[in-house]
mmCIF file of C-alpha atoms and ligand atoms in Angstrom:
data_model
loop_
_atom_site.group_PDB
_atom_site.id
_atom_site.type_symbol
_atom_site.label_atom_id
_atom_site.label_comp_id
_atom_site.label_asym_id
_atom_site.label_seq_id
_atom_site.Cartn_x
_atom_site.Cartn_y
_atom_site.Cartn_z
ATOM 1 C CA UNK S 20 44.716 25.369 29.109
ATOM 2 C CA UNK S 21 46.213 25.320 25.724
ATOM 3 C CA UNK S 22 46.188 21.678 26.010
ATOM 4 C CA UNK S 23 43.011 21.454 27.080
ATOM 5 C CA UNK S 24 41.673 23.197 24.265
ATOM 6 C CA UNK S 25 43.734 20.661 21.566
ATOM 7 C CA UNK S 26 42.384 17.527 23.111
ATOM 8 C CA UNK S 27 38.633 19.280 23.255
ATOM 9 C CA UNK S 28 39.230 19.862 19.205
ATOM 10 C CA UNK S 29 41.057 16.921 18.739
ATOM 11 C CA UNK S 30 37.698 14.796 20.040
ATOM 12 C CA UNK S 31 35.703 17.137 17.713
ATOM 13 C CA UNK S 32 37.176 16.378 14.722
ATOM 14 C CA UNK S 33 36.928 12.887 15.903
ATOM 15 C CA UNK S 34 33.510 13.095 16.191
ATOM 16 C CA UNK S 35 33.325 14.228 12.672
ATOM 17 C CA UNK S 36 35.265 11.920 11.276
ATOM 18 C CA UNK S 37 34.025 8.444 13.041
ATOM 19 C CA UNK S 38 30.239 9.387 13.917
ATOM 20 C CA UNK S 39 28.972 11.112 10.885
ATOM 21 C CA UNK S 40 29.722 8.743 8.164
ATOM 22 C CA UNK S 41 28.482 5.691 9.927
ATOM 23 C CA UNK S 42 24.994 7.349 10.727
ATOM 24 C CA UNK S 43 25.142 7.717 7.041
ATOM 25 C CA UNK S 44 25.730 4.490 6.149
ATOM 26 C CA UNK S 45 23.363 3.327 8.432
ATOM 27 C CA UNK S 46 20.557 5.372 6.959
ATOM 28 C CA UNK S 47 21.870 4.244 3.667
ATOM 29 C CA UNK S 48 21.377 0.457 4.519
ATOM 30 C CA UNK S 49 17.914 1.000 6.341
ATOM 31 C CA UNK S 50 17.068 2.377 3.295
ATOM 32 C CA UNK S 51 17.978 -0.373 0.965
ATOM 33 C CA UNK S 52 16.744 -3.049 3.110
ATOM 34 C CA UNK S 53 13.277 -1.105 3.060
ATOM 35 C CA UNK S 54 13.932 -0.834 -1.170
ATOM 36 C CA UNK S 55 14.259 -4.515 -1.390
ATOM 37 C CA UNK S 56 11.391 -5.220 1.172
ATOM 38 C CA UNK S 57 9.178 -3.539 -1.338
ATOM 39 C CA UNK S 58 10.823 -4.622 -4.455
ATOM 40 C CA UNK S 59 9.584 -8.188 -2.914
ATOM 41 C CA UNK S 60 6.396 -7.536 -1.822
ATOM 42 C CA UNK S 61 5.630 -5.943 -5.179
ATOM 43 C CA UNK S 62 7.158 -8.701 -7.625
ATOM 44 C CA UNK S 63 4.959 -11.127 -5.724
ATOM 45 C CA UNK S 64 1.652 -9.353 -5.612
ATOM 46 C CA UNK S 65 1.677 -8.256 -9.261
ATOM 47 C CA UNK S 66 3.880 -11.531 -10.303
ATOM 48 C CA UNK S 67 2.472 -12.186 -14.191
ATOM 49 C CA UNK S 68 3.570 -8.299 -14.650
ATOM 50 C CA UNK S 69 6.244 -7.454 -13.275
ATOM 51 C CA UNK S 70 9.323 -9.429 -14.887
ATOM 52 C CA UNK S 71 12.899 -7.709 -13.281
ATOM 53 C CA UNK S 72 14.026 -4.568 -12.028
ATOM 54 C CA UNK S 73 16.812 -2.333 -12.968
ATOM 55 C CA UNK S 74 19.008 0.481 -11.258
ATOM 56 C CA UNK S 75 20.112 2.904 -13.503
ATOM 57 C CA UNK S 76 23.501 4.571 -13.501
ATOM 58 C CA UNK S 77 22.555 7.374 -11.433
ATOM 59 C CA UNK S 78 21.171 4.792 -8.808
ATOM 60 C CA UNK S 79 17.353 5.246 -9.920
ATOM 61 C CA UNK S 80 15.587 1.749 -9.727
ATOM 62 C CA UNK S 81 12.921 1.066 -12.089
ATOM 63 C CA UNK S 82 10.290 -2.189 -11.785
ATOM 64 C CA UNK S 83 10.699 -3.483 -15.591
ATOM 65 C CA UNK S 84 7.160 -4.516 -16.973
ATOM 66 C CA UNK S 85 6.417 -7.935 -19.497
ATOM 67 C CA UNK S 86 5.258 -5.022 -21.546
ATOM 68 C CA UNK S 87 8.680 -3.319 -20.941
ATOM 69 C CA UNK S 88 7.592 -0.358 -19.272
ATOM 70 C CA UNK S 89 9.969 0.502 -16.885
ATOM 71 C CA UNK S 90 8.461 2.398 -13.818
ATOM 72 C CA UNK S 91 10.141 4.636 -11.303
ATOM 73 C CA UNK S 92 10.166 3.211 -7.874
ATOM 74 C CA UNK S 93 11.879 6.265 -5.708
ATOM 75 C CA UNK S 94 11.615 9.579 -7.531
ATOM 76 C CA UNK S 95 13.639 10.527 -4.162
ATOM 77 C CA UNK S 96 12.165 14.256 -4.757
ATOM 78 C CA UNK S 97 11.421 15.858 -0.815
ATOM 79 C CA UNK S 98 7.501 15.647 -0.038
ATOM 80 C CA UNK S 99 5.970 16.323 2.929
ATOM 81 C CA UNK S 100 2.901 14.459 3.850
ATOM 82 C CA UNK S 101 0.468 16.226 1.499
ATOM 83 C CA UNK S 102 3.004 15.712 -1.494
ATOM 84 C CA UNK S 103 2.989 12.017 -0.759
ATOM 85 C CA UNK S 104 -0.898 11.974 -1.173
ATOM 86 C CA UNK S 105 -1.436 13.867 -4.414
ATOM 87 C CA UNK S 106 2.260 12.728 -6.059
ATOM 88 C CA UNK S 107 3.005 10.067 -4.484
ATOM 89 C CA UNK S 108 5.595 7.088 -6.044
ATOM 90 C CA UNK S 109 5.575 3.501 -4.954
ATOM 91 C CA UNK S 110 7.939 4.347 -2.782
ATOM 92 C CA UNK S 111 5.380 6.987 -0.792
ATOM 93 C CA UNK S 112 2.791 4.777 -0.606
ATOM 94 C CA UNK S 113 4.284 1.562 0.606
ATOM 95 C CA UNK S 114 6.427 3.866 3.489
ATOM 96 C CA UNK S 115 3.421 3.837 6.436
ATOM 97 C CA UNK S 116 2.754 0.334 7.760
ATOM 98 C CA UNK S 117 -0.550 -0.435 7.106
ATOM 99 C CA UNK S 118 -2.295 -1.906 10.164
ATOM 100 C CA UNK S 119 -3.575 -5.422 10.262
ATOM 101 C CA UNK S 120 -4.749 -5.225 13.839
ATOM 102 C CA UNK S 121 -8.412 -4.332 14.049
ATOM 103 C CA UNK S 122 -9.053 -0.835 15.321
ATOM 104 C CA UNK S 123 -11.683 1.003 17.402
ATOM 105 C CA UNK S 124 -11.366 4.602 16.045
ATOM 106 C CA UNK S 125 -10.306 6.439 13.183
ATOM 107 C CA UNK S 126 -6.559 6.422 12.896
ATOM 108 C CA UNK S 127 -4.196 8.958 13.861
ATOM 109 C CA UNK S 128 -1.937 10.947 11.991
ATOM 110 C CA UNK S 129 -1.463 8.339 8.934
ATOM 111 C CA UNK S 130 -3.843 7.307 5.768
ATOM 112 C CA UNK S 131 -1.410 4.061 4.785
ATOM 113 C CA UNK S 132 -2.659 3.419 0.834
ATOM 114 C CA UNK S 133 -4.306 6.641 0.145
ATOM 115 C CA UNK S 134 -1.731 7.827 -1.946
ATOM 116 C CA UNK S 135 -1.853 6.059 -5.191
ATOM 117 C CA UNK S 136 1.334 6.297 -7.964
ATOM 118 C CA UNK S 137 -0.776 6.628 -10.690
ATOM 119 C CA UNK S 138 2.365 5.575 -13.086
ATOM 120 C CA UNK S 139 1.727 2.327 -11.243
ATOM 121 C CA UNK S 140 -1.698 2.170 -11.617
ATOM 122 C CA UNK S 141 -2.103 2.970 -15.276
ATOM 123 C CA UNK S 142 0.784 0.412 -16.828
ATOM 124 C CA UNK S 143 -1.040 -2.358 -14.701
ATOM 125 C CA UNK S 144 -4.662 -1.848 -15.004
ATOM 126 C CA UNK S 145 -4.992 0.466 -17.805
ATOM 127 C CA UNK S 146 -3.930 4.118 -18.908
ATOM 128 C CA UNK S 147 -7.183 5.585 -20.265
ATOM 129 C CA UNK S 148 -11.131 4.792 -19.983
ATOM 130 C CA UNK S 149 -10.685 3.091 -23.350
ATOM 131 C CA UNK S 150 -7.547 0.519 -21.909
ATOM 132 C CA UNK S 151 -9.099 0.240 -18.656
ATOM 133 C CA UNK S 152 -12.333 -1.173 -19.890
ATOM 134 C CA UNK S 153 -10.984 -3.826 -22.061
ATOM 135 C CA UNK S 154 -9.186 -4.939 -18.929
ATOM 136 C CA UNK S 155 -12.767 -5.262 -17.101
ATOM 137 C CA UNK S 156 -15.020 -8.066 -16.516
ATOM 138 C CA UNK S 157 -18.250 -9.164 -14.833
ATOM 139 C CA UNK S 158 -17.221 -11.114 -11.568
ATOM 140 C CA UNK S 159 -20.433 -13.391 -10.461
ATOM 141 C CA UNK S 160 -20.912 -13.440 -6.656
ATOM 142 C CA UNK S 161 -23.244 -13.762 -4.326
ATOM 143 C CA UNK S 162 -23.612 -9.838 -4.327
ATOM 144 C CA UNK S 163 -24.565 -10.149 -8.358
ATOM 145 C CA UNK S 164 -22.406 -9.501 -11.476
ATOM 146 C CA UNK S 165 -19.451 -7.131 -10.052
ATOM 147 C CA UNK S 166 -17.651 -5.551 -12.838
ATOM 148 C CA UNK S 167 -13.724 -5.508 -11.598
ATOM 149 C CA UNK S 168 -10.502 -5.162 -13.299
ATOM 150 C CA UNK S 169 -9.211 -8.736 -14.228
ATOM 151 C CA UNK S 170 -5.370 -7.618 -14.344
ATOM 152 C CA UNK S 171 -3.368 -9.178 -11.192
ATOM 153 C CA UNK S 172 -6.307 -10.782 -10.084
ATOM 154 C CA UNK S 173 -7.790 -7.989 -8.510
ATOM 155 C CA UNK S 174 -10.993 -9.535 -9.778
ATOM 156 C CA UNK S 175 -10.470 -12.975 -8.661
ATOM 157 C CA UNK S 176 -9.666 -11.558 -5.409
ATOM 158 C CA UNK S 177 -12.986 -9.497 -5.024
ATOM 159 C CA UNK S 178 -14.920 -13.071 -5.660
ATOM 160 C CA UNK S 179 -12.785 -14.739 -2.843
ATOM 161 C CA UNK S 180 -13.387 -11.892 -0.326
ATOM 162 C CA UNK S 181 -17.694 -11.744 -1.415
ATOM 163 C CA UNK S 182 -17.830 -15.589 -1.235
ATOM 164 C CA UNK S 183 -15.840 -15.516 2.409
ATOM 165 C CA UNK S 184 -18.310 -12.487 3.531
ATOM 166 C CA UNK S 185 -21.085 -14.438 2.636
ATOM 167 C CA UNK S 186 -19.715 -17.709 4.783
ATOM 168 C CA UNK S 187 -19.664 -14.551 7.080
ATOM 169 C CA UNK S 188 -22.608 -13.281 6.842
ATOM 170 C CA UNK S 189 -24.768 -16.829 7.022
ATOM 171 C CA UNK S 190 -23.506 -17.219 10.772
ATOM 172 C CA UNK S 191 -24.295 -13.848 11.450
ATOM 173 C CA UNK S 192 -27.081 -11.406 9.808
ATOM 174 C CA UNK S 193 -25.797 -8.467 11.156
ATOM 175 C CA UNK S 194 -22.870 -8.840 8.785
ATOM 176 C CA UNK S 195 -24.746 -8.597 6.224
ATOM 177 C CA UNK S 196 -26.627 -4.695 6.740
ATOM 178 C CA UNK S 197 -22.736 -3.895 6.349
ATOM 179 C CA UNK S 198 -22.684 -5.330 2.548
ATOM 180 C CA UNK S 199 -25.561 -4.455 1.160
ATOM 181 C CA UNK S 200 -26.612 -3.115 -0.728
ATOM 182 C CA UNK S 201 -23.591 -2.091 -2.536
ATOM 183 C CA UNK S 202 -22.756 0.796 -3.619
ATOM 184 C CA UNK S 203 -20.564 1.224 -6.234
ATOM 185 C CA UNK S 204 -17.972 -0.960 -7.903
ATOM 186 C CA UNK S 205 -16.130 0.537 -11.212
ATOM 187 C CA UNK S 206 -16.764 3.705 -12.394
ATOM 188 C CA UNK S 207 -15.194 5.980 -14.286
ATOM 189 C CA UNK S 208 -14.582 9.176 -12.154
ATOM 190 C CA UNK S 209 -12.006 11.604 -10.235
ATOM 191 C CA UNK S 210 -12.132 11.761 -5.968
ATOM 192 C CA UNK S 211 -14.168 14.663 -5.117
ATOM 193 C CA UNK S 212 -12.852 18.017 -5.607
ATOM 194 C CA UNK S 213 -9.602 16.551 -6.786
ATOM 195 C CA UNK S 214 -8.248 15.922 -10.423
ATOM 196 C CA UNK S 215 -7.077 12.893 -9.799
ATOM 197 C CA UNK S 216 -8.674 9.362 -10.574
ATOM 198 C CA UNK S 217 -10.564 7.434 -8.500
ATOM 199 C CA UNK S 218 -9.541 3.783 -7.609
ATOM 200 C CA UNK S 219 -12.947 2.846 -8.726
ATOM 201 C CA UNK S 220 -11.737 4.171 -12.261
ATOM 202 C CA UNK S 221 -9.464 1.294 -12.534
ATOM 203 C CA UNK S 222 -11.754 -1.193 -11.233
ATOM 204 C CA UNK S 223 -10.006 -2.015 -8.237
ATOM 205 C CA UNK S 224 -12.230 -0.678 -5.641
ATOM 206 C CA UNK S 225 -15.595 -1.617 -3.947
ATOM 207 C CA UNK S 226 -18.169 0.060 -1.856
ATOM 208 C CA UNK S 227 -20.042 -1.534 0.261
ATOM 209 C CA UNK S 228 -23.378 -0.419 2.422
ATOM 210 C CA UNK S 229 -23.414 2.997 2.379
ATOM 211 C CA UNK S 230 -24.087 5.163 6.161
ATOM 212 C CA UNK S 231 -24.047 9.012 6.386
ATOM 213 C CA UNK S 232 -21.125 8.545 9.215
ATOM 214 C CA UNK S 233 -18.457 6.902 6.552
ATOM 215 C CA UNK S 234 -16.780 10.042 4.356
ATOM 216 C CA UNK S 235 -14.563 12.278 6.490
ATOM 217 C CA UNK S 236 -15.970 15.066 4.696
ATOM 218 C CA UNK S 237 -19.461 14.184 6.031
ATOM 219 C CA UNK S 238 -18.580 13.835 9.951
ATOM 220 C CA UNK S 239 -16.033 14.688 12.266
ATOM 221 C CA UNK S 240 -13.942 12.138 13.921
ATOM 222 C CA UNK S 241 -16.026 10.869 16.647
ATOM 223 C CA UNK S 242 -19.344 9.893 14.387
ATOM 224 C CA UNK S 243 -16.196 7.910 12.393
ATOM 225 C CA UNK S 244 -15.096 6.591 15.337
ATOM 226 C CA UNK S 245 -18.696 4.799 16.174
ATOM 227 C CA UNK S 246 -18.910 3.491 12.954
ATOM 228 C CA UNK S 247 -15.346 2.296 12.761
ATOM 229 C CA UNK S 248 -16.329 1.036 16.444
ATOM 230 C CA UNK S 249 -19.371 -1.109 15.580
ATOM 231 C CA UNK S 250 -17.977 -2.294 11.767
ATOM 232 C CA UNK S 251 -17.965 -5.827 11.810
ATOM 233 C CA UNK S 252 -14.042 -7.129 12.547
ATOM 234 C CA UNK S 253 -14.603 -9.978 10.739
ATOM 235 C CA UNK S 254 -15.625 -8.291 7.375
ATOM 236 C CA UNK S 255 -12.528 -6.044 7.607
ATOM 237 C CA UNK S 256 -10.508 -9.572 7.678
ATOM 238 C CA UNK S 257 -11.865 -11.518 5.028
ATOM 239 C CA UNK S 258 -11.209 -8.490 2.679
ATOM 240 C CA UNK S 259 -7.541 -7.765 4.104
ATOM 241 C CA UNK S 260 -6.610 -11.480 3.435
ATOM 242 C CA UNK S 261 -7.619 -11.051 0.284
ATOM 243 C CA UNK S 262 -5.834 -7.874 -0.849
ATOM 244 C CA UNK S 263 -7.702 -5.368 0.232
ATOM 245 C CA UNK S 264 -6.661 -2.273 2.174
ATOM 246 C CA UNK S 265 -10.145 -0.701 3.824
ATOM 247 C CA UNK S 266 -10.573 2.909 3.662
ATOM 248 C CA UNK S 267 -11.640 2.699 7.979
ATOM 249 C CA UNK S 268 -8.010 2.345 8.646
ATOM 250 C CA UNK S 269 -6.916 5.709 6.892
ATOM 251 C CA UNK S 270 -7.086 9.302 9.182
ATOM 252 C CA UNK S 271 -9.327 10.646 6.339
ATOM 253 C CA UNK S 272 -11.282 7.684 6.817
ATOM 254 C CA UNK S 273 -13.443 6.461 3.993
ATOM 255 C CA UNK S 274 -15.376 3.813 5.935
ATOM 256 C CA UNK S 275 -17.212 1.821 2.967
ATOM 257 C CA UNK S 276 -14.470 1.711 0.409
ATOM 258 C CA UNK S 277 -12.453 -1.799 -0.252
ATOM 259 C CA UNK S 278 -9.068 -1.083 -2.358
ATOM 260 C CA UNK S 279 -7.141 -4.108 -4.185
ATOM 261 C CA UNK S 280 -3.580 -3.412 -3.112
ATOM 262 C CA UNK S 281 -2.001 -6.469 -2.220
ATOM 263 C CA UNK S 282 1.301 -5.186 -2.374
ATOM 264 C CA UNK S 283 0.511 -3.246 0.972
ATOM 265 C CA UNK S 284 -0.900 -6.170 2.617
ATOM 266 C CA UNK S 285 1.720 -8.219 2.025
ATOM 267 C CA UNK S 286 4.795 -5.641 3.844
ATOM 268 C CA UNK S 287 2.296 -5.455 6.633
ATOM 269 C CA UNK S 288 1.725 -9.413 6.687
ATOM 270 C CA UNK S 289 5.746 -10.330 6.296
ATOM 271 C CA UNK S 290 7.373 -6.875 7.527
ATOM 272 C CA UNK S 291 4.992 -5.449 9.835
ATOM 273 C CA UNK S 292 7.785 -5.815 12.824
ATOM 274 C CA UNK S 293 10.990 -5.951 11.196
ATOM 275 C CA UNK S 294 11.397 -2.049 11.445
ATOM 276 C CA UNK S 295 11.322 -2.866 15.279
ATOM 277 C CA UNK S 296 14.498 -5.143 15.474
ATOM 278 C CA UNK S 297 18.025 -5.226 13.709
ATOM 279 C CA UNK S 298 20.807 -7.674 12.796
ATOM 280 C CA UNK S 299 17.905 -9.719 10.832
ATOM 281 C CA UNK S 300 18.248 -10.466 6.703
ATOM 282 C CA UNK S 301 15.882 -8.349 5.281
ATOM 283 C CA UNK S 302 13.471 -10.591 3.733
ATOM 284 C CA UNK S 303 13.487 -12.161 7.453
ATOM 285 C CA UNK S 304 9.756 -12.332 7.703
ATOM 286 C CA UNK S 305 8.929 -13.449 4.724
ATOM 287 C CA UNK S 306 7.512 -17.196 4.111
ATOM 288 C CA UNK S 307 10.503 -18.804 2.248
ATOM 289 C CA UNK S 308 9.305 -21.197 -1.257
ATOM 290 C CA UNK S 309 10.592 -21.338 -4.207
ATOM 291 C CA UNK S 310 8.919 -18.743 -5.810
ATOM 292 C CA UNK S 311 10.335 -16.321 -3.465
ATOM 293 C CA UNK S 312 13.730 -17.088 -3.310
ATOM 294 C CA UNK S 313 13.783 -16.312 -6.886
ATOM 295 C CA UNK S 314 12.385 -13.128 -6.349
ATOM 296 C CA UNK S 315 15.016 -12.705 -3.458
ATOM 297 C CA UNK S 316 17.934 -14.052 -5.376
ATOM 298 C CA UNK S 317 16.982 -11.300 -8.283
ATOM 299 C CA UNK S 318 16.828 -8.173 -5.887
ATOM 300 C CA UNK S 319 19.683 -9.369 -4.587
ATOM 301 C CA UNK S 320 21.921 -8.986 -7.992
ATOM 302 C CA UNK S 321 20.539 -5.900 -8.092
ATOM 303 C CA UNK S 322 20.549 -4.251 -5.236
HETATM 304 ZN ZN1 ZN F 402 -14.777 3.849 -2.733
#
């Protein structure tokens, strides 16, 4: 019995010693490969602004400005999902897939983009009314003059995904009760009953056609559904390739609202299925150029 009982602690404090560290590790390198994925995805999407990225001593990394503002990436403080809504970092609200497959009813259980690092958002687009506006200009389309913010071509990419609608719309009317008429572009207000600042207050945000079934707050799930149900695919597309997360593919679903965040689009696009298999590099996904191995080669020095 007594040797029983040695061999029974003996594989115990095996167990300790061999199991626990390696899930550790494991988690550790998940983690990083998910750190670098995002490190990529950002340095391309917002490419004239962000120039390097640093770790500091205590292991913080920081995306390094041309302006040389250095921005947190991971403030690695616990949230739960609320937390990651109202404080989120770019961390929070890259960590939900968001879903490039078209969709039939209002999601379950995640609102990918909603959260917003607003750290982020003011040292690219502006950090007050005053630096925000100078940052704005009048986009022409085929919808009228659309004032936009012109920082990492969020504005160029609102012209690309009106003039695609349009080609849209032309081989099929319907398409176009969706669009118009808009209903807001930039403007210079907090979400409702919240402090915090509205994408439209950066002029990265667009809303389109306007129906009493497209707030959250205004219906319950299954009006959202039908509307999410009958929105044209196609429009959903055209704005996704160009940037654009939609507001229909959050849980508290904002049906007509168009959000420049091609950071987001890009993980799905390259890195949608990579947290599905293993033994892969982790930029395996990603369309190799030039441009990009740079970026690679960088994040790799750091990281
Ligand atoms: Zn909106």
């Amino acid at each position: 019995m007594r040797y029983k009982g040695f061999v029974i602690f003996t594989l115990f404090l095996f167990n300790i010693i061999t199991i626990k560290p390696k899930a550790i590790d494991e988690k550790d390198s998940l983690y990083i490969d998910n750190c670098k994925r995002d490190l990529l995805v950002l340095m391309m999407a917002y490419s004239d602004e962000i120039r390097d990225i640093e770790v500091s001593e205590d292991n913080y990394i920081y995306l390094v400005l041309n302006n040389n503002k250095k921005i947190i990436y991971d403030d690695k403080k616990e949230k739960n999902k609320n937390a990651k809504i109202l404080d989120a970092d770019i961390q929070d609200t890259l960590e939900d897939i968001y879903p490039l497959d078209s969709i039939n009813s209002v999601l379950e259980g995640m609102d990918p983009g909603r959260g917003r690092s607003y750290t982020f958002l003011n040292s690219i687009y502006g950090g007050n009314q005053n630096e925000i506006e100078k940052n704005l200009d009048f986009f022409s389309t085929y919808c009228g003059n659309i004032m936009f913010n012109k920082k990492a071509k969020a504005g160029e990419a609102l012209k690309n995904a009106l003039n695609e609608a349009k080609e849209l719309a032309d081989k099929d009317n319907r398409v176009n009760n969706y669009i118009f008429p808009i209903s807001g572009s930039y403007n210079y207000r907090v979400i409702q009953d919240t402090g915090r600042l509205s994408p439209h207050a950066y002029g990265i945000a667009i809303d389109l056609n306007r129906n009493d079934s497209d707030y959250w707050k205004w219906v319950d799930k299954s009006k959202g559904s039908k509307r999410i149900e009958e929105y044209p695919k196609e429009l959903v597309k055209v704005f996704e390739n160009n940037g654009f997360i939609w507001g229909g593919k959050w849980e508290h679903f904002d049906i007509l609202h168009f959000e420049y965040r091609p950071e987001i689009i890009l993980k799905s696009k390259f890195f949608g299925d990579t947290s599905k298999s293993n033994n892969k590099k982790w930029y395996e996904g990603a369309p190799l150029n030039d441009e990009i191995e740079n970026i690679i080669n960088i994040i790799n020095s750091k990281l």
